[in-house]
Each structure stands twice: as C-alpha cells, then as structure tokens.
PDB file of C-alpha atoms in Angstrom:
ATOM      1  CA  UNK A 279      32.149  92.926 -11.250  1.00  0.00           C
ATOM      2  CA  UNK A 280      35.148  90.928  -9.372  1.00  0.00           C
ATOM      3  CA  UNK A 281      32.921  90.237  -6.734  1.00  0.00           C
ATOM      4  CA  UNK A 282      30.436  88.930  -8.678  1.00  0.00           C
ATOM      5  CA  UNK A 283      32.344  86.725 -10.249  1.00  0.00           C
ATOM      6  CA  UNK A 284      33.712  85.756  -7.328  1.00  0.00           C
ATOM      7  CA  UNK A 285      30.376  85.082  -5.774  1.00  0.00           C
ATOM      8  CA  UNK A 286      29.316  83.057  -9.338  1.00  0.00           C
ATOM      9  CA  UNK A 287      32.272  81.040  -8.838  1.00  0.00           C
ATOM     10  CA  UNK A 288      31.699  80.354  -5.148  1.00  0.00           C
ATOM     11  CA  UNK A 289      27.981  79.910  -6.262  1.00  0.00           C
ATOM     12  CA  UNK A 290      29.463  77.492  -9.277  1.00  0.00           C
ATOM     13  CA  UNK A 291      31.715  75.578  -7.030  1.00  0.00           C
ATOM     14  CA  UNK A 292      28.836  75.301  -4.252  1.00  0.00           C
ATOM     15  CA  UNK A 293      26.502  73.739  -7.362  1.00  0.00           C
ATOM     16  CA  UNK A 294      29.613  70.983  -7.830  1.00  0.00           C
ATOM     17  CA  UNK A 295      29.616  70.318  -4.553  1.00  0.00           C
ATOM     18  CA  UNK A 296      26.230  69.850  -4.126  1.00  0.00           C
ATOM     19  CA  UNK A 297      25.723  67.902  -6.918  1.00  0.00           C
ATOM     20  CA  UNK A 298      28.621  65.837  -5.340  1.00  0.00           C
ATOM     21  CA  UNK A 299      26.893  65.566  -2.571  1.00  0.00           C
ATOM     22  CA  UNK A 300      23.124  64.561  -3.995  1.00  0.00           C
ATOM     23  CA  UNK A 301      25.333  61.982  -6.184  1.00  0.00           C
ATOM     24  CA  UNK A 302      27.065  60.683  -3.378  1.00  0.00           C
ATOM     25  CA  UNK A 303      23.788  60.916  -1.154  1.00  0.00           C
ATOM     26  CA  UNK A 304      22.023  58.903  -4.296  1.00  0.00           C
ATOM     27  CA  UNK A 305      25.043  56.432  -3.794  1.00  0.00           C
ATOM     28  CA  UNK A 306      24.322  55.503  -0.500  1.00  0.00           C
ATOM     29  CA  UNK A 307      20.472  55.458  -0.610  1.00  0.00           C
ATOM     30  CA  UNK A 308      21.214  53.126  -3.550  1.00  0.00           C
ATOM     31  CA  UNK A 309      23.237  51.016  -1.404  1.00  0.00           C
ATOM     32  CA  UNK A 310      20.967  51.213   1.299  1.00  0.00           C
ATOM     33  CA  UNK A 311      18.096  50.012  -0.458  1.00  0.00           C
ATOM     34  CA  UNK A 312      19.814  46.940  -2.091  1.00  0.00           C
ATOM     35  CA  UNK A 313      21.277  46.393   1.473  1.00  0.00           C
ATOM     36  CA  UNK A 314      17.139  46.195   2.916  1.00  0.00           C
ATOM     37  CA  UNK A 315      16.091  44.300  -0.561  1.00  0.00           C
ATOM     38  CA  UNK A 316      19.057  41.433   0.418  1.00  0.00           C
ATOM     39  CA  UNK A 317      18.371  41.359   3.957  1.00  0.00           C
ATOM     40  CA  UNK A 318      14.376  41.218   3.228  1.00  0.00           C
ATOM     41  CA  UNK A 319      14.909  38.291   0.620  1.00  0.00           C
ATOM     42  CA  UNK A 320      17.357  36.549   3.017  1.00  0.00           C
ATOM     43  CA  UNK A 321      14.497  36.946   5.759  1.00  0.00           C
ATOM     44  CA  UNK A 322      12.027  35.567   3.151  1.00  0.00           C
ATOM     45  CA  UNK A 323      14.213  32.617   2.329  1.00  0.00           C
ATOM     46  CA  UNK A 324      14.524  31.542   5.877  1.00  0.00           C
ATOM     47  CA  UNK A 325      11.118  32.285   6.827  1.00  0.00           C
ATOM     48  CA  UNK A 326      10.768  29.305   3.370  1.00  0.00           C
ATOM     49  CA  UNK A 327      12.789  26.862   4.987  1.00  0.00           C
ATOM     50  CA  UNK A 328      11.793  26.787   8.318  1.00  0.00           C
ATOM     51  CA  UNK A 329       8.002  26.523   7.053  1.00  0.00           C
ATOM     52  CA  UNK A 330       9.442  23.389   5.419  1.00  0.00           C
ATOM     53  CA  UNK A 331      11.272  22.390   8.269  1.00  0.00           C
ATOM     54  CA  UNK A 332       8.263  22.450  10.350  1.00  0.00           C
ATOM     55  CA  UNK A 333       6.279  20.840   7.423  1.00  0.00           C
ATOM     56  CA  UNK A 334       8.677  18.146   7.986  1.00  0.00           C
ATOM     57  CA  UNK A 335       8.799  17.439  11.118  1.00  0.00           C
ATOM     58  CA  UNK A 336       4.880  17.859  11.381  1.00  0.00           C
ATOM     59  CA  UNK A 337       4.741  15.455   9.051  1.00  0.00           C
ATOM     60  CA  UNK A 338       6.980  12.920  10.794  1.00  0.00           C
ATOM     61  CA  UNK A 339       5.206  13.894  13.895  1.00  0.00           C
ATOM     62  CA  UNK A 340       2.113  12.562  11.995  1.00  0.00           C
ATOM     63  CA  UNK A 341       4.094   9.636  10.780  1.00  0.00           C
ATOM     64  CA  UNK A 342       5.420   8.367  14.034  1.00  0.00           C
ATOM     65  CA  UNK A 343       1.626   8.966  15.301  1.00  0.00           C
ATOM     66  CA  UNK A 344       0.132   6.759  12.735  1.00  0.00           C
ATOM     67  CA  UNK A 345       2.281   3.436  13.424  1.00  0.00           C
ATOM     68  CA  UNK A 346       1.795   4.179  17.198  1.00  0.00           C
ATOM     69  CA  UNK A 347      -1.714   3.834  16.616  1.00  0.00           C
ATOM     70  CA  UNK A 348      -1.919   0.925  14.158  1.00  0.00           C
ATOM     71  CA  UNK A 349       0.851  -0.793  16.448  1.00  0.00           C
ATOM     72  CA  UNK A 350      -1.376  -0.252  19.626  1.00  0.00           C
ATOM     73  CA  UNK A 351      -4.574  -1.639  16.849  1.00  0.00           C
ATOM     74  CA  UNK A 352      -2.822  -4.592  16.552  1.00  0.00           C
ATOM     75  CA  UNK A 353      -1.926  -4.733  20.004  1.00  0.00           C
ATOM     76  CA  UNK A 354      -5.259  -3.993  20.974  1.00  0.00           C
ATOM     77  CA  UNK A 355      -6.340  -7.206  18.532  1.00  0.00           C
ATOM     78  CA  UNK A 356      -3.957  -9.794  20.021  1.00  0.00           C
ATOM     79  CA  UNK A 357      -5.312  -8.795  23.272  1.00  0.00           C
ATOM     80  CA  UNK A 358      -8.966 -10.193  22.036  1.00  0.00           C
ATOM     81  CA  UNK A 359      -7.096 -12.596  20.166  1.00  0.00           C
ATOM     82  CA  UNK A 360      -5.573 -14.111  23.383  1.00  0.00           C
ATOM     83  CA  UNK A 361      -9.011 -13.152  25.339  1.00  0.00           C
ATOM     84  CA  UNK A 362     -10.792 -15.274  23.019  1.00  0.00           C
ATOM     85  CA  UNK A 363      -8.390 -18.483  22.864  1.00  0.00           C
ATOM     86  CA  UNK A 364      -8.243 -18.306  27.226  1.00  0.00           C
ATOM     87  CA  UNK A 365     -12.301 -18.257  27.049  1.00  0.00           C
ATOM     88  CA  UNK A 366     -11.989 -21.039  24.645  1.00  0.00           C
ATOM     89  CA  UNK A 367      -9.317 -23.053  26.959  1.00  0.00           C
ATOM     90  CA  UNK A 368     -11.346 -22.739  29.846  1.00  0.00           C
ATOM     91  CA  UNK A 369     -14.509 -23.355  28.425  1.00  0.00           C
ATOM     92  CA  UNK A 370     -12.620 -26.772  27.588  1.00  0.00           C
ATOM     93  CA  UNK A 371     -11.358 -27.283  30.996  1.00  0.00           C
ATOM     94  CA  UNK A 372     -14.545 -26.822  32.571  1.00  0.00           C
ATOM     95  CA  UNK A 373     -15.944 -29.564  29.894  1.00  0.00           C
ATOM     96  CA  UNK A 374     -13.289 -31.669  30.661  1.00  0.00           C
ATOM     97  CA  UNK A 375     -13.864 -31.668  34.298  1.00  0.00           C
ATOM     98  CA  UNK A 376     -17.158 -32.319  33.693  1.00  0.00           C
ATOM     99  CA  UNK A 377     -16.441 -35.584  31.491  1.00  0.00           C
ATOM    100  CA  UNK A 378     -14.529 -36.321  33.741  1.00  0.00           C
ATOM    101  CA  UNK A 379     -17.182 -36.431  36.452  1.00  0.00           C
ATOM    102  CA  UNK A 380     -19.419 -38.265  34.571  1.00  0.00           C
ATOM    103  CA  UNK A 381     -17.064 -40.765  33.472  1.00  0.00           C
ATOM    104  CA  UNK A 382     -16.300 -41.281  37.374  1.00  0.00           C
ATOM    105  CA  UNK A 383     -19.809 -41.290  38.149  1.00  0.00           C
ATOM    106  CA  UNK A 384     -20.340 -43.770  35.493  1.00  0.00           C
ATOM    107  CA  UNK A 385     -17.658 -45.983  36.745  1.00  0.00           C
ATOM    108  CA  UNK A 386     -18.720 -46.159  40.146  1.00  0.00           C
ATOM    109  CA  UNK A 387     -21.868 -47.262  38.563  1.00  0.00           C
ATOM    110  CA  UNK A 388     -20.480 -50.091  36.476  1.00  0.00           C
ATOM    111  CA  UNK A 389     -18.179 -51.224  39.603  1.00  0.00           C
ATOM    112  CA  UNK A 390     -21.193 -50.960  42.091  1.00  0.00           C
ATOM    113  CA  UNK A 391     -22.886 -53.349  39.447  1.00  0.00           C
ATOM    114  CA  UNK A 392     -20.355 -55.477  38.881  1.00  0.00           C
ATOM    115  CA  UNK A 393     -20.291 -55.985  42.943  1.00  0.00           C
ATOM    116  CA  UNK A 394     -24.102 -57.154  42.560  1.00  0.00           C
ATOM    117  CA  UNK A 395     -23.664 -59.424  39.545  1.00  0.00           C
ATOM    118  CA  UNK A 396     -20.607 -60.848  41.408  1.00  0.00           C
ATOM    119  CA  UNK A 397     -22.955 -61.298  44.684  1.00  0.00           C
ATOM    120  CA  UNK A 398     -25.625 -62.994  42.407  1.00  0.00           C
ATOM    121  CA  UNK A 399     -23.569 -65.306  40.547  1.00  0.00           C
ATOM    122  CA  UNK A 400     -21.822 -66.354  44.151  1.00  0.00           C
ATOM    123  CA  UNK A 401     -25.513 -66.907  45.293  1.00  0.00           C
ATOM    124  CA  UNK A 402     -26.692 -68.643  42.439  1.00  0.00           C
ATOM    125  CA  UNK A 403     -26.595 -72.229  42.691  1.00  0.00           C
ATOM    126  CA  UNK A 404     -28.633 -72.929  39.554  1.00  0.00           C
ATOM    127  CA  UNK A 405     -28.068 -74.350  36.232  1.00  0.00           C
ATOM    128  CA  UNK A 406     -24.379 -74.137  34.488  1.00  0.00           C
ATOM    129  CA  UNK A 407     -25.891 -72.287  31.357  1.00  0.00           C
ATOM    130  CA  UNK A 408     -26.909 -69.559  34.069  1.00  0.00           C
ATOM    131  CA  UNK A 409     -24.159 -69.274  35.533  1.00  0.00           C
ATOM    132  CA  UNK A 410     -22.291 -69.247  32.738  1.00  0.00           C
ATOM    133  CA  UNK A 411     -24.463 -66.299  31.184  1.00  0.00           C
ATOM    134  CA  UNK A 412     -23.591 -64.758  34.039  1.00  0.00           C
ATOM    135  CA  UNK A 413     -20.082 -64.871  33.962  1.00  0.00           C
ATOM    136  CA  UNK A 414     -20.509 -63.901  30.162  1.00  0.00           C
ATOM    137  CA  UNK A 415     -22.096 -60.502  31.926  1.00  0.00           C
ATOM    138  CA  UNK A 416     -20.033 -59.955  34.412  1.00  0.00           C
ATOM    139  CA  UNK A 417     -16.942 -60.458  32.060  1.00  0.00           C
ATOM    140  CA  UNK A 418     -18.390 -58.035  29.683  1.00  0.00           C
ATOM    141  CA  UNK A 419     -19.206 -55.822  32.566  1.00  0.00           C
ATOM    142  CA  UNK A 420     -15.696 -55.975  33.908  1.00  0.00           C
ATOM    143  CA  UNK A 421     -14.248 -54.987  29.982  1.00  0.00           C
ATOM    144  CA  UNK A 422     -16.856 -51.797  29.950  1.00  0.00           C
ATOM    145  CA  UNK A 423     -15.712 -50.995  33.186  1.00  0.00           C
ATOM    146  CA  UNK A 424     -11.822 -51.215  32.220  1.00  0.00           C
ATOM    147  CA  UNK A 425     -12.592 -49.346  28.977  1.00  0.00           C
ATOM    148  CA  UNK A 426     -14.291 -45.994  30.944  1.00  0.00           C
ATOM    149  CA  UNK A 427     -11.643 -46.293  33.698  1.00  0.00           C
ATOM    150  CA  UNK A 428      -8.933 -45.873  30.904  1.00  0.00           C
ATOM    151  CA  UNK A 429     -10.887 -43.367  29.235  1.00  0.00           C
ATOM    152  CA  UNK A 430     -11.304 -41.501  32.602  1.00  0.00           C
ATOM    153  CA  UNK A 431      -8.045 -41.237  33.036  1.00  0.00           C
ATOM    154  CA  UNK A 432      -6.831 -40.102  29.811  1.00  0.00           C
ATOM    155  CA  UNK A 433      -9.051 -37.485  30.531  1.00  0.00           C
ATOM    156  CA  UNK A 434      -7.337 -36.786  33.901  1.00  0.00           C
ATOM    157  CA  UNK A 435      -4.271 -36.795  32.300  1.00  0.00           C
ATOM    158  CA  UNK A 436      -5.410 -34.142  29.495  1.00  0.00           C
ATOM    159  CA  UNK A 437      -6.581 -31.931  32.749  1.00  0.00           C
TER     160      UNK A 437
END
C-alpha cells in the first residue's frame, strides 16, 4: 500500500509537472505565434509602402515623361515655326533680287533712251517748239530715270 502511494504520488507529481510543462509549452507556442503574426504584419506593412513608393516614383517617372514630350512638341513646333519664317525670308530675297533685276533692266532701258532722245534733239535743227518738246521729254525722261535708279537702290540696300 506504501508503494502505491508512493507510485500515486510520483504519478501525481509527474501530472504537475506535465501540466507545467503543456502550460509552459502553451506559453511559448503563444508567444511564437504572436511573434509570426507581428513579423507577418510588419512584412505586410512594408510590402504597403514600397508598392506606394514605387507608385510614386512610377508616377513621377510618368510625370517627368510627359513635359519631356510636350517640351520636345513645342520644340518640335518652333522648329516649323522657324522653317516656315526662313522659307518666307528667302522667298523674299529671291523676289527682291528679282525687282531688283528688273528695275536694272528697266533703267538701262530708260538711260539707253535717254542717249537716243539726247542724239535726236542734238540732230534736230528744226523749229524751237520741237525742240523744246523735246527737252520737255528728255527732262521727264531724265526724272523717271532718277526715280527707278533711287528705287533700285533702296532695293539693293534692303538685299
């Protein structure tokens, strides 16, 4: 009967002790599975901010992109801009030139002219009223002349 008491108590003691042990076990699997849900939240939370980090640098990636391209628009714009003006400039030089020609032309014309009227009115020995018609002519002649010889050369000068 000692021994069997002995043996209950052992058997008692053993039951503490293991229900130590399953409390204490319980303890640490507790702590061990607030330690995981922590560590899994703290994972989630920085998995959270670096999608918004990379949300916000995409979208200042996409920013930056979109006044590169409406800065190389505009670019792109004054280019034609400036294509357009040097087609117009040299369309006017070229017209210039050309007036320029013909108002040459034209006065080598007029001076050729003047040459003949001069000859004439040298050669003519007729009436005073016909010569001085002439002279009337070859005065007005001489004032034309002047007057595209001035204009040709403002027209040099613009060139």
């Amino acid at each position: 009967i000692a021994h069997r008491r002995r043996l209950d108590e052992e058997a008692a003691a053993l039951r503490e002790e293991n229900a130590k042990l399953a409390a204490s076990h319980a303890a640490i699997c507790g702590d061990h599975a607030e330690e995981q849900r922590l560590r899994r939240r703290a994972e989630l939370e920085g998995e959270e901010k670096l999608r918004r980090s990379q949300k916000q640098r995409a979208d200042e990636v996409e920013r930056i992109q979109a006044e590169a391209r409406a800065k190389l628009q505009q670019a792109k714009d004054d280019a034609a801009k400036l294509q357009d003006q040097l087609a117009k400039a040299s369309d006017e030089r070229r017209r210039m030139y050309e007036q320029h020609n013909a108002l040459s032309d034209q006065a080598a014309k007029l001076r050729k002219a003047n040459d003949e009227h001069r000859e004439r009115l040298s050669a003519l020995t007729g009436s005073a009223a016909a010569k001085a018609d002439a002279e009337a002519k070859l005065s007005a002649l001489g004032t034309y002349a002047a007057s595209l010889e001035t204009a040709n050369a403002e027209a040099a000068a613009k060139l």
